[in-house]
Amino acid sequence: MNGPDGHVNGPGESVNGPDERVNAQVPLLSATGVRKSFGRVEVLKGVDLTVYPGQVVCLLGPSGSGKSTFLRCVNHLERIDAGEIWVDGHLVGYRRAGGKKYEMRPREVADQRRDIGMVFQRFNLFPHRTALENVMEAPRHVLGQPRDAVRQAALDLLRRVGLAERADHYPAQLSGGQQQRVAIARALAMRPRLMLFDEPTSALDPELVGEVLDVMKDLAGAGMTMVVVTHEIGFAREAADHVVFMDDGTIVEAGRPTELIANPQHPRTKAFLAKVL
Amino acid sequence: MTAVQEHVTEPIVPLRRPGRWVAGAVLAVLAAMAVSFVLTTPALRPDLVAGYLFEKSIMRGLLLTVELTALAMLAGLVLGTALAIMRLSENPLLRGVAAAYVWLFRGTPILVQLLFWFFLGAVMPRVSLGVPFGPEFFSAPVNALITPFTAAILGLGLNEAAYMAEIVRAGIGSVDRGQREAAEALGMRPALVYRRVILPQAARVIVPPTANETISMLKLTSLVLVIGLPDLLTSAQLIYGRNFQQIPLLIVASIWYLVLTTLLTFIQSRLERRLGRSDVQVGGHA
């Protein structure tokens, strides 16, 4: 699924822009009217987002705009208060029956998350396991696949993120950029249909940002469907099919990266871009 | 110019530490005095110490002490971990039960708990398994089920669980929240998250205080004297009750406690090194 030739949308097709593909396909991610409050503070005030297979969508916006919270709702790390999120034909976190939505048990939610990979701002590698063991962990113990096959696949993934020779290093022995690349390989090991990136370069020293973005660009080029919360406008411009600008819990503006970044319409988008560009 | 170059080649003298030499000399004198006291005091009876060190009842007491410590710590660790996970659960009933358990078993003297289990038969003559207020499937007299040994394991183990629960809870609390999220995002079910991600990392924080608890339990087991079990210390006391050689027999017991503590300390440091493996920096690599 995440192999270079495993997907319907090769890198060449994206030149035509997303719109032709959009009409031809069923969305992979579809969020409607998503609301979420922490205590009395409403951080998501009705968010709608549709992502088609092979699309790379970047969520931009100031801190506290709700973009990370929304991303965490997509794999039910946060419970939503209203609206619904569908991923790959499944309603996230709930089961519909008799005109009602019933909250799923934690183990059912866990099973749903298998097809959604996530990369965190602070990497969150398992510090007590080597790079290779981190990548092997989920296919071995969640899917129960045989050790040798999992090991081979994990080594291939580490090679793909350029870290084959660091396989036996513990996270504490790797730089931030290397840790984040291992974290991407770990998420890919479950062969996800959708990858979520939560500010993947925000905790990195400036000189290490590039190596992580390069891996992400490769992944996008290989046809992976990605939703990326980021402050890297350059990455959004270069790799995204669709850019969404969020502020204060709502989507203010969305569009093609070239248009939205070069020629923002909404005053809040203009103010934000003026600060970060 | 030449003067500066002369400075450059001047030798460096390390800081002198005369205090260490003085302290070393004082300690050497004290050690010599201690050795001379042991060698020149016939009342210590080294012959008796050597003679009783492997005496049969002392050996039986030693075995009982080891058994009680191992079983009580095992019960404490398993039950304590379960209590800690209950205490951190989202279910308010489980949280409440765990908190009440810790409150009760930490809040009453262990001596009372040992005697309570031992005399349970006096207040509850029979135990039975069946439907509450309904038919019984199985029934047995408590005094047949609770021997002094089981009473000792219940008393020591259930008490230890309350302390271990707090130690494990602190260990789990020390694991970064992001670890749980990363595990969940990979599709791990809750039990797997604990088994593969949370508990192995909590173990590093749990091991040192647990070793402390084990060493302390080793000596706490001598309380089983009150329910008539002859552990190591009790066996020594029984002997000096007959021959009035208190000091030599207490030395015999102390030697064995020190041997066991040394062994446990060794195991502790091995465990800590093993769990700390992932911190070791790779030498020579960039």
Coordinates of C-alpha atoms in Angstrom, one line a residue, chain B residues 5-266:
Chain B
Q5 CA 57.0 29.9 26.7
E6 CA 58.6 28.9 30.0
H7 CA 55.1 29.2 31.7
V8 CA 53.6 27.0 29.0
T9 CA 55.9 24.1 30.0
E10 CA 55.5 24.4 33.8
P11 CA 54.2 21.1 35.3
I12 CA 50.7 21.0 36.7
V13 CA 50.4 19.8 40.4
P14 CA 47.0 18.1 41.2
L15 CA 45.1 19.4 44.2
R16 CA 46.4 17.8 47.4
R17 CA 43.8 16.3 49.7
P18 CA 45.5 15.8 53.1
G19 CA 42.0 15.4 54.8
R20 CA 41.7 12.0 53.1
W21 CA 44.9 10.8 54.6
V22 CA 43.9 11.9 58.1
A23 CA 40.4 10.3 57.7
G24 CA 42.0 7.1 56.4
A25 CA 44.4 6.9 59.4
V26 CA 41.5 7.4 61.9
L27 CA 39.4 4.7 60.2
A28 CA 42.4 2.3 60.2
V29 CA 42.8 2.8 63.9
L30 CA 39.1 2.2 64.5
A31 CA 39.1 -0.9 62.4
A32 CA 42.1 -2.3 64.2
M33 CA 40.3 -1.6 67.6
A34 CA 37.2 -3.4 66.3
V35 CA 39.2 -6.4 65.1
S36 CA 41.1 -6.6 68.4
F37 CA 37.8 -6.4 70.4
V38 CA 36.4 -9.3 68.4
L39 CA 39.6 -11.4 68.8
T40 CA 40.2 -10.6 72.5
T41 CA 36.6 -10.9 73.8
P42 CA 35.9 -14.5 74.7
A43 CA 32.2 -13.6 75.5
L44 CA 31.5 -13.3 71.8
R45 CA 32.3 -17.0 71.5
P46 CA 33.4 -17.3 67.9
D47 CA 33.4 -21.1 68.4
L48 CA 29.7 -21.0 69.2
V49 CA 29.0 -18.7 66.2
A50 CA 30.8 -21.1 63.9
G51 CA 29.1 -24.1 65.5
Y52 CA 25.6 -22.8 65.2
L53 CA 26.0 -21.1 61.8
F54 CA 24.8 -24.3 60.0
E55 CA 22.9 -25.8 62.8
K56 CA 19.7 -27.7 61.7
S57 CA 17.0 -25.5 63.3
I58 CA 18.9 -22.3 62.1
M59 CA 18.9 -23.8 58.5
R60 CA 15.2 -24.5 58.8
G61 CA 14.5 -21.0 60.0
L62 CA 16.6 -19.6 57.2
L63 CA 14.6 -21.6 54.6
L64 CA 11.3 -20.4 56.1
T65 CA 12.5 -16.7 56.1
V66 CA 13.5 -17.1 52.4
E67 CA 10.2 -18.7 51.5
L68 CA 8.1 -16.2 53.4
T69 CA 10.0 -13.3 51.9
A70 CA 9.7 -14.6 48.3
L71 CA 6.0 -15.5 48.5
A72 CA 5.0 -12.4 50.3
M73 CA 6.9 -10.2 47.8
L74 CA 5.4 -12.1 44.9
A75 CA 1.9 -11.6 46.3
G76 CA 2.7 -8.0 47.0
L77 CA 4.1 -7.3 43.6
V78 CA 1.2 -8.9 41.6
L79 CA -1.6 -7.6 43.8
G80 CA 0.2 -4.2 44.1
T81 CA 0.5 -3.9 40.3
A82 CA -3.2 -4.7 39.9
L83 CA -4.1 -2.2 42.6
A84 CA -2.0 0.5 40.9
I85 CA -3.6 0.0 37.6
M86 CA -7.0 0.1 39.3
R87 CA -6.1 3.3 41.0
L88 CA -5.2 4.9 37.6
S89 CA -8.3 3.5 35.9
E90 CA -11.1 5.6 34.5
N91 CA -13.6 3.5 36.5
P92 CA -14.4 5.4 39.7
L93 CA -15.4 2.2 41.5
L94 CA -12.1 0.5 40.8
R95 CA -10.3 3.7 41.9
G96 CA -12.3 3.8 45.1
V97 CA -11.7 0.1 45.9
A98 CA -7.9 0.4 45.4
A99 CA -7.7 3.6 47.5
A100 CA -9.7 2.0 50.3
Y101 CA -7.5 -1.1 50.2
V102 CA -4.3 1.0 50.5
W103 CA -5.8 3.1 53.2
L104 CA -6.8 0.0 55.3
F105 CA -3.7 -2.1 54.9
R106 CA -1.2 0.7 55.2
G107 CA -3.2 2.2 58.1
T108 CA -3.2 -0.8 60.5
P109 CA -0.1 -2.4 62.2
I110 CA 1.2 -5.4 60.3
L111 CA 1.3 -7.3 63.6
V112 CA -2.5 -6.8 64.0
Q113 CA -3.0 -8.0 60.4
L114 CA -0.9 -11.2 61.0
L115 CA -2.8 -12.0 64.2
F116 CA -6.2 -11.2 62.4
W117 CA -5.6 -13.8 59.7
F118 CA -4.3 -16.3 62.2
F119 CA -7.4 -15.9 64.5
L120 CA -9.8 -15.5 61.6
G121 CA -11.4 -18.9 62.5
A122 CA -12.5 -17.4 65.8
V123 CA -14.8 -14.8 64.1
M124 CA -15.6 -16.7 60.9
P125 CA -15.6 -20.5 61.7
R126 CA -16.4 -21.6 58.2
V127 CA -16.0 -20.3 54.6
S128 CA -18.2 -21.4 51.9
L129 CA -18.6 -20.8 48.2
G130 CA -22.2 -20.4 46.8
V131 CA -24.9 -18.0 45.9
P132 CA -25.1 -15.2 48.5
F133 CA -28.0 -15.9 50.8
G134 CA -28.6 -19.0 48.7
P135 CA -27.4 -22.5 48.3
E136 CA -23.7 -23.5 49.0
F137 CA -21.5 -25.5 46.8
F138 CA -18.5 -25.8 49.0
S139 CA -17.8 -25.2 52.6
A140 CA -14.8 -25.7 54.8
P141 CA -13.7 -24.8 58.3
V142 CA -11.4 -21.7 58.3
N143 CA -9.0 -23.3 60.8
A144 CA -8.3 -26.1 58.3
L145 CA -7.6 -23.6 55.5
I146 CA -5.6 -21.1 57.3
T147 CA -2.4 -22.7 58.7
P148 CA 0.1 -20.5 60.5
F149 CA 2.1 -20.5 57.1
T150 CA -0.9 -19.3 55.0
A151 CA -1.8 -16.7 57.7
A152 CA 1.8 -15.4 57.5
I153 CA 1.6 -15.2 53.7
L154 CA -1.8 -13.5 53.8
G155 CA -0.6 -11.1 56.5
L156 CA 2.7 -10.1 55.0
G157 CA 1.6 -10.3 51.3
L158 CA -1.6 -8.3 51.6
N159 CA 0.2 -5.7 53.7
E160 CA 3.0 -5.5 51.2
A161 CA 0.6 -5.1 48.3
A162 CA -0.6 -1.8 49.8
Y163 CA 3.0 -0.4 49.7
M164 CA 3.8 -1.9 46.3
A165 CA 0.6 -0.4 44.9
E166 CA 2.0 3.1 45.7
I167 CA 5.4 2.2 44.3
V168 CA 4.0 0.9 41.1
R169 CA 1.6 3.8 40.8
A170 CA 4.6 6.2 41.0
G171 CA 6.4 4.2 38.4
I172 CA 3.5 4.2 36.0
G173 CA 3.1 7.9 36.6
S174 CA 6.8 8.5 35.7
V175 CA 6.2 7.2 32.1
D176 CA 5.6 10.1 29.7
R177 CA 2.0 10.5 28.5
G178 CA 3.2 10.5 24.9
Q179 CA 4.3 6.9 25.3
R180 CA 0.7 5.8 25.9
E181 CA -0.5 7.9 22.9
A182 CA 2.1 6.5 20.6
A183 CA 1.2 2.9 21.6
E184 CA -2.5 3.6 21.1
A185 CA -1.9 5.3 17.8
L186 CA -0.2 2.0 16.6
G187 CA -3.5 0.2 17.3
M188 CA -2.4 -1.5 20.6
R189 CA -5.2 -2.5 22.9
P190 CA -5.1 -1.3 26.5
A191 CA -3.7 -4.5 28.0
L192 CA -0.9 -4.5 25.4
V193 CA -0.1 -0.9 26.0
Y194 CA 0.5 -1.7 29.6
R195 CA 2.4 -4.9 29.0
R196 CA 4.7 -3.8 26.2
V197 CA 5.1 0.0 26.7
I198 CA 4.1 1.3 30.1
L199 CA 5.2 -1.4 32.6
P200 CA 8.6 -2.1 31.1
Q201 CA 9.4 1.6 31.4
A202 CA 7.9 2.0 34.8
A203 CA 10.1 -1.0 35.9
R204 CA 13.1 1.2 36.0
V205 CA 11.5 3.5 38.6
I206 CA 10.0 0.5 40.4
V207 CA 13.1 -1.6 40.9
P208 CA 15.1 0.4 43.5
P209 CA 12.2 0.9 46.0
T210 CA 11.1 -2.7 45.4
A211 CA 14.5 -4.0 46.3
N212 CA 14.3 -1.9 49.4
E213 CA 10.9 -3.4 50.3
T214 CA 12.3 -7.0 49.7
I215 CA 15.3 -6.4 52.0
S216 CA 12.9 -4.8 54.6
M217 CA 10.5 -7.8 54.2
L218 CA 13.4 -10.2 54.9
K219 CA 13.6 -8.8 58.4
L220 CA 9.9 -8.1 58.8
T221 CA 9.2 -11.9 58.4
S222 CA 10.6 -12.3 62.0
L223 CA 7.2 -11.0 63.2
V224 CA 5.7 -14.4 62.4
L225 CA 7.0 -15.3 65.8
V226 CA 3.6 -14.1 67.1
I227 CA 1.8 -16.9 65.2
G228 CA 4.3 -19.5 66.2
L229 CA 6.4 -19.9 63.1
P230 CA 10.1 -20.5 63.6
D231 CA 11.8 -18.2 61.1
L232 CA 15.6 -17.4 61.2
L233 CA 15.5 -14.9 64.1
T234 CA 13.0 -16.9 66.1
S235 CA 15.1 -20.0 65.7
A236 CA 18.1 -18.2 67.1
Q237 CA 16.0 -16.8 69.9
L238 CA 14.7 -20.3 70.8
I239 CA 18.3 -21.6 71.0
Y240 CA 19.6 -18.7 73.3
G241 CA 16.5 -19.2 75.4
R242 CA 17.9 -22.5 76.3
N243 CA 21.7 -21.8 76.5
F244 CA 21.7 -18.0 77.3
Q245 CA 24.3 -17.3 74.6
Q246 CA 22.3 -14.3 73.2
I247 CA 25.1 -12.4 71.5
P248 CA 26.7 -15.4 69.6
L249 CA 23.3 -16.5 68.3
L250 CA 22.2 -13.0 67.3
I251 CA 25.5 -12.8 65.4
V252 CA 24.6 -16.1 63.6
A253 CA 21.2 -14.7 62.6
S254 CA 22.8 -11.4 61.5
I255 CA 25.4 -13.2 59.4
W256 CA 22.6 -14.9 57.4
Y257 CA 20.6 -11.7 57.1
L258 CA 23.7 -10.0 55.7
V259 CA 24.3 -12.8 53.3
L260 CA 20.8 -12.6 51.9
T261 CA 20.9 -8.8 51.7
T262 CA 24.2 -9.0 49.8
L263 CA 22.6 -11.4 47.4
L264 CA 19.5 -9.2 46.9
T265 CA 21.7 -6.1 46.4
F266 CA 23.6 -7.9 43.7

